[in-house]
Amino acid sequence: MEPSNASSMELVQHLWAEECDGKNFVFSPFSINAALGLLASGSNGLTLQQLLEFLKSENLDHLNSVYSLIIDSLDEKRIGTERGGPKLSFISGVWVDISHTLKPSFKEIASSIYKAEAISVNFKTKAKEILKAVNKWVEDHTNGLIRNLLPGRSITSQTKFVLANALYFKGSWEQGKTLSWAICHIGSTRHLKTFALEMLLFNLEASRVLKELGLVLPFDPAEAELTEMVSDGTERLYVSEVIHKCFVEVDEEGTEAAAATAVGKLQIASRPFRRRRLPVINFVADHPFMFIIRDNYSGVLLFMGHVLNPLLNSDDDHE
């Protein structure tokens, strides 16, 4: 899927250059782009145009057709999960405050294309409970790999909507316990000896990254045009944060990966991360390397990452 992968490569190039200096990292460009695609379906005017430009799509019909094909391809019947094939799932969710009513057109696109369930909630009186519910929803749909996507107090009484998605993959090696990766070398003269590679876990508060790439109007309280999402209310909706979290673990049995993205009017404060330690496995590498998990049927890039220094985790501290 050329538009999806083109925007993915632009995003990953920026992350490598600006955000991941000397760090190992992993993220799901598909999860981030799908969240923005759903946001685009609720947008209009210059905001919609900017989202379409970022996602490399000609118009909203083109964007929706691309993501309809991609998401439909992430189907366990197609990939043969019941016959021993990999497990692959994608789901979205829409939480909207009771003071607003979703437009039928947006609700239909969210449901039919992005596999989203729409839930009406009371952010004003139940913010804490809704935050727990969204985090539990993400954890359930990522086999427990993505926990606490939304940090404490990120949902407040001022929140009006949250769009989220969850992506999960688990596959076994074709040759039993033989580890064989298709690896792209990044180009370094450093020699890396045998090392123990722990899980890769990466948190990304993506709002600043997206703004640096020119996507600014959805975040502007005075200019955002998210007018195709709800049919009532005079308050202008806008996005304050895009939060992304990704996890990849490789062992002698196979690969397990998960990602989640949330978009909305959220309150994010700087917070220390606590490192989650998992069992380690040994690899031999003589170059830093890049890895990709791709759906061969659609060609979409589900997960991407690089290991610059295998002696480091993705971050020094992680929850």
C-alpha positions in Angstrom: 0.0 0.0 0.0 2.1 2.9 -1.4 0.4 5.9 0.4 0.5 4.2 3.8 4.2 3.1 3.4 5.3 6.5 2.0 4.0 8.4 5.0 5.5 5.6 7.3 9.0 6.1 5.8 8.8 9.9 6.2 7.8 9.4 9.8 10.6 6.9 10.5 13.3 9.0 8.8 12.3 11.9 11.1 12.4 9.7 14.2 15.8 8.3 13.3 17.2 11.8 12.7 15.6 13.7 15.5 14.3 11.5 18.3 16.4 8.4 18.6 20.0 9.6 18.8 22.0 6.6 20.0 18.9 4.7 21.1 17.3 1.5 20.1 13.7 2.0 19.2 10.6 0.3 17.8 7.2 1.8 16.7 4.2 0.9 14.5 3.8 3.4 11.6 0.6 1.6 10.7 -1.0 2.2 14.2 -0.1 5.9 14.1 -1.3 6.4 10.5 -4.5 4.5 11.1 -5.3 6.7 14.1 -4.7 9.8 11.9 -6.8 8.2 9.1 -9.8 7.9 11.5 -9.2 11.5 12.6 -9.2 12.6 9.0 -12.7 11.0 8.6 -14.0 13.5 11.2 -12.2 16.5 9.7 -13.0 19.1 7.1 -11.4 22.1 5.3 -7.7 22.8 5.7 -7.4 20.4 8.6 -8.6 17.5 6.4 -6.3 18.7 3.6 -3.3 18.7 5.9 -4.1 15.2 7.2 -4.5 13.9 3.6 -1.1 15.5 2.6 0.6 13.9 5.6 -1.0 10.5 4.8 -0.1 10.8 1.1 -3.8 10.5 0.0 -5.5 12.3 -2.9 -8.9 12.7 -1.1 -10.9 11.1 1.7 -12.4 8.5 -0.5 -9.0 7.4 -1.6 -7.8 7.3 2.0 -10.7 5.3 3.2 -10.4 2.8 0.3 -6.7 2.3 1.2 -7.3 1.6 4.9 -10.3 -0.5 4.1 -8.1 -2.8 2.0 -5.3 -2.9 4.6 -7.5 -3.5 7.6 -9.6 -6.1 5.9 -6.3 -7.9 5.0 -5.4 -8.2 8.7 -7.8 -11.0 9.0 -7.0 -14.2 10.8 -9.1 -16.3 8.4 -7.0 -15.0 5.5 -3.7 -15.6 7.2 -4.7 -19.0 8.5 -4.4 -18.5 12.3 -6.7 -21.5 12.9 -4.4 -23.6 10.7 -1.3 -22.7 12.6 -0.5 -19.4 11.0 0.4 -16.2 12.8 -2.1 -14.3 15.0 -2.8 -10.8 13.8 -5.5 -8.4 15.0 -6.4 -4.8 14.7 -9.2 -2.9 16.4 -10.2 0.7 17.1 -12.3 2.5 19.6 -14.1 5.8 19.8 -15.0 7.3 23.2 -17.1 10.5 22.9 -18.5 12.7 25.7 -22.3 12.6 26.2 -22.4 16.3 25.4 -21.8 15.4 21.8 -23.4 13.0 19.3 -21.3 11.3 16.6 -22.4 12.0 13.1 -23.8 8.9 11.4 -21.3 9.2 8.5 -18.3 9.3 10.9 -19.7 6.4 13.0 -20.2 4.3 9.9 -16.7 4.9 8.6 -15.3 4.2 12.1 -17.2 0.9 12.3 -16.9 -0.4 8.8 -13.4 0.6 7.9 -11.5 1.0 11.2 -13.3 -1.7 13.1 -14.2 0.8 15.8 -16.8 0.6 18.5 -18.3 3.9 19.5 -18.9 4.5 23.2 -20.7 7.4 24.8 -19.2 8.4 28.1 -19.3 11.1 30.7 -15.8 12.6 30.9 -16.9 15.3 33.2 -17.8 13.0 36.1 -16.1 9.7 35.2 -12.7 10.7 33.8 -10.7 8.4 36.1 -13.0 5.4 35.4 -12.8 6.0 31.6 -9.0 6.2 31.7 -8.9 2.8 33.4 -11.4 1.4 30.9 -9.4 2.7 27.8 -6.2 1.3 29.3 -7.9 -2.1 30.0 -9.3 -2.2 26.5 -5.8 -1.7 25.0 -4.2 -4.2 27.3 -6.9 -6.8 26.5 -6.5 -6.3 22.7 -2.7 -6.6 22.9 -2.5 -9.8 24.9 -1.3 -7.7 27.9 1.8 -6.3 26.2 0.7 -2.7 26.1 -0.2 -1.5 29.6 -1.1 2.0 30.7 -1.1 3.6 27.3 -2.7 6.6 28.8 -0.8 7.8 31.9 -2.7 8.9 35.1 -4.8 12.0 34.7 -4.3 12.2 31.0 -8.1 12.0 30.6 -9.8 14.9 32.5 -13.2 16.5 32.8 -12.2 18.7 29.8 -11.7 15.7 27.5 -14.3 15.5 24.7 -13.2 12.5 22.7 -10.5 9.8 22.5 -9.7 7.8 19.4 -7.6 4.7 20.0 -6.4 1.5 18.3 -4.6 -1.7 19.2 -2.5 -3.8 16.9 -1.2 -7.3 17.9 1.0 -9.9 16.1 2.4 -13.2 17.2 4.2 -15.6 14.8 6.4 -18.6 15.0 9.6 -19.2 13.1 9.1 -21.4 10.0 12.2 -23.5 10.9 11.3 -24.4 14.5 13.8 -22.8 16.9 16.2 -21.6 14.3 16.5 -17.8 14.4 16.8 -16.2 11.0 16.1 -12.5 10.5 16.1 -10.5 7.3 18.2 -7.6 8.6 19.0 -4.2 7.0 22.4 -3.0 8.2 22.5 0.7 9.2 26.1 1.3 8.4 28.5 1.6 11.3 32.1 0.7 11.9 31.4 -0.5 15.4 31.7 -4.2 15.9 29.0 -5.8 18.1 29.8 -9.1 19.6 27.3 -11.6 21.0 24.7 -9.8 23.0 21.6 -10.4 25.0 18.6 -8.6 23.5 15.8 -7.8 25.8 12.3 -6.8 24.7 12.1 -3.5 22.9 9.5 -1.1 24.4 9.1 2.4 23.2 6.8 5.2 24.3 6.3 8.1 21.9 4.4 11.3 22.6 4.0 11.9 18.9 2.4 15.3 18.9 5.6 17.3 18.6 7.0 14.9 15.9 3.9 15.3 13.8 3.9 19.1 14.2 7.6 19.1 13.1 6.5 17.2 9.9 3.9 19.9 9.2 0.8 18.4 10.7 -0.3 21.4 12.9 -3.9 22.3 12.3 -5.5 19.3 14.2 -3.6 20.6 17.3 -4.7 24.2 17.0 -7.6 25.1 19.3 -8.5 28.1 17.1 -8.1 26.5 13.7 -8.8 22.8 14.0 -11.8 21.7 11.9 -13.0 18.4 13.3 -16.5 19.2 12.3 -17.4 15.9 10.6 -17.0 14.0 13.9 -20.0 15.3 15.9 -23.3 16.8 14.9 -23.9 19.1 17.9 -22.2 21.4 20.3 -20.7 24.8 19.6 -17.3 23.9 21.2 -14.5 23.5 18.7 -12.9 20.1 19.0 -9.1 19.7 18.6 -6.3 17.3 19.4 -3.8 18.0 22.2 -1.9 14.8 22.2 -1.1 11.7 20.1 0.3 9.0 22.3 1.9 5.8 20.9 3.4 2.8 22.6 5.0 -0.2 21.0 6.5 -3.5 22.1 8.4 -6.2 20.2 9.9 -9.4 21.7 11.8 -12.0 19.8 12.7 -15.4 21.3 13.6 -18.9 20.0 9.9 -19.6 19.4 9.1 -16.6 17.3 8.1 -12.9 17.5 5.4 -11.2 19.5 4.6 -7.5 18.9 1.9 -5.0 19.9 1.2 -1.3 19.5 -1.4 1.2 20.4 -2.1 4.8 19.6 -4.5 7.3 21.2 -5.6 10.6 19.9 -7.6 13.2 21.8 -7.7 16.2 24.1 -5.4 14.7 26.7 -3.2 16.1 29.4 0.3 14.6 29.4 2.9 15.6 32.0 6.6 14.5 32.0 6.9 11.4 34.0 9.7 9.0 34.8 9.6 5.5 33.3 10.1 2.3 35.2 11.9 -0.4 33.3 10.2 -3.7 32.7 12.7 -6.5 32.6 12.0 -9.7 30.7 14.1 -12.8 30.0 16.9 -12.2 27.6 18.1 -14.2 24.6 21.4 -14.2 22.7 22.0 -13.0 19.2 25.2 -12.5 17.3 25.5 -9.2 15.4 28.4 -7.4 13.8 26.4 -4.3 12.7 23.6 -2.2 14.1 20.5 -3.4 12.3 17.0 -2.4 11.3 14.0 -4.7 11.4 10.5 -4.7 9.8 7.4 -6.7 10.4 5.4 -6.4 7.2 2.1 -7.9 6.0 3.1 -9.5 2.7 -0.5 -9.6 1.4 -1.1 -5.8 1.6 2.6 -4.8 1.8 1.9 -2.5 4.8 4.6 -1.9 7.3 3.2 -3.0 10.7 6.3 -2.5 12.9 9.7 -1.0 12.3 12.7 -0.5 14.6 16.4 -0.4 14.8 19.0 -1.6 17.3 22.0 0.7 17.4 23.4 -0.6 20.6 22.2 -4.0 21.7 23.5 -3.5 25.2 20.8 -0.8 25.7 17.1 -1.1 26.0 14.9 1.2 23.8 15.0 3.7 26.7 17.0 3.7 29.9 13.8 3.6 31.9 10.5 2.1 30.9 7.2 1.2 32.5 
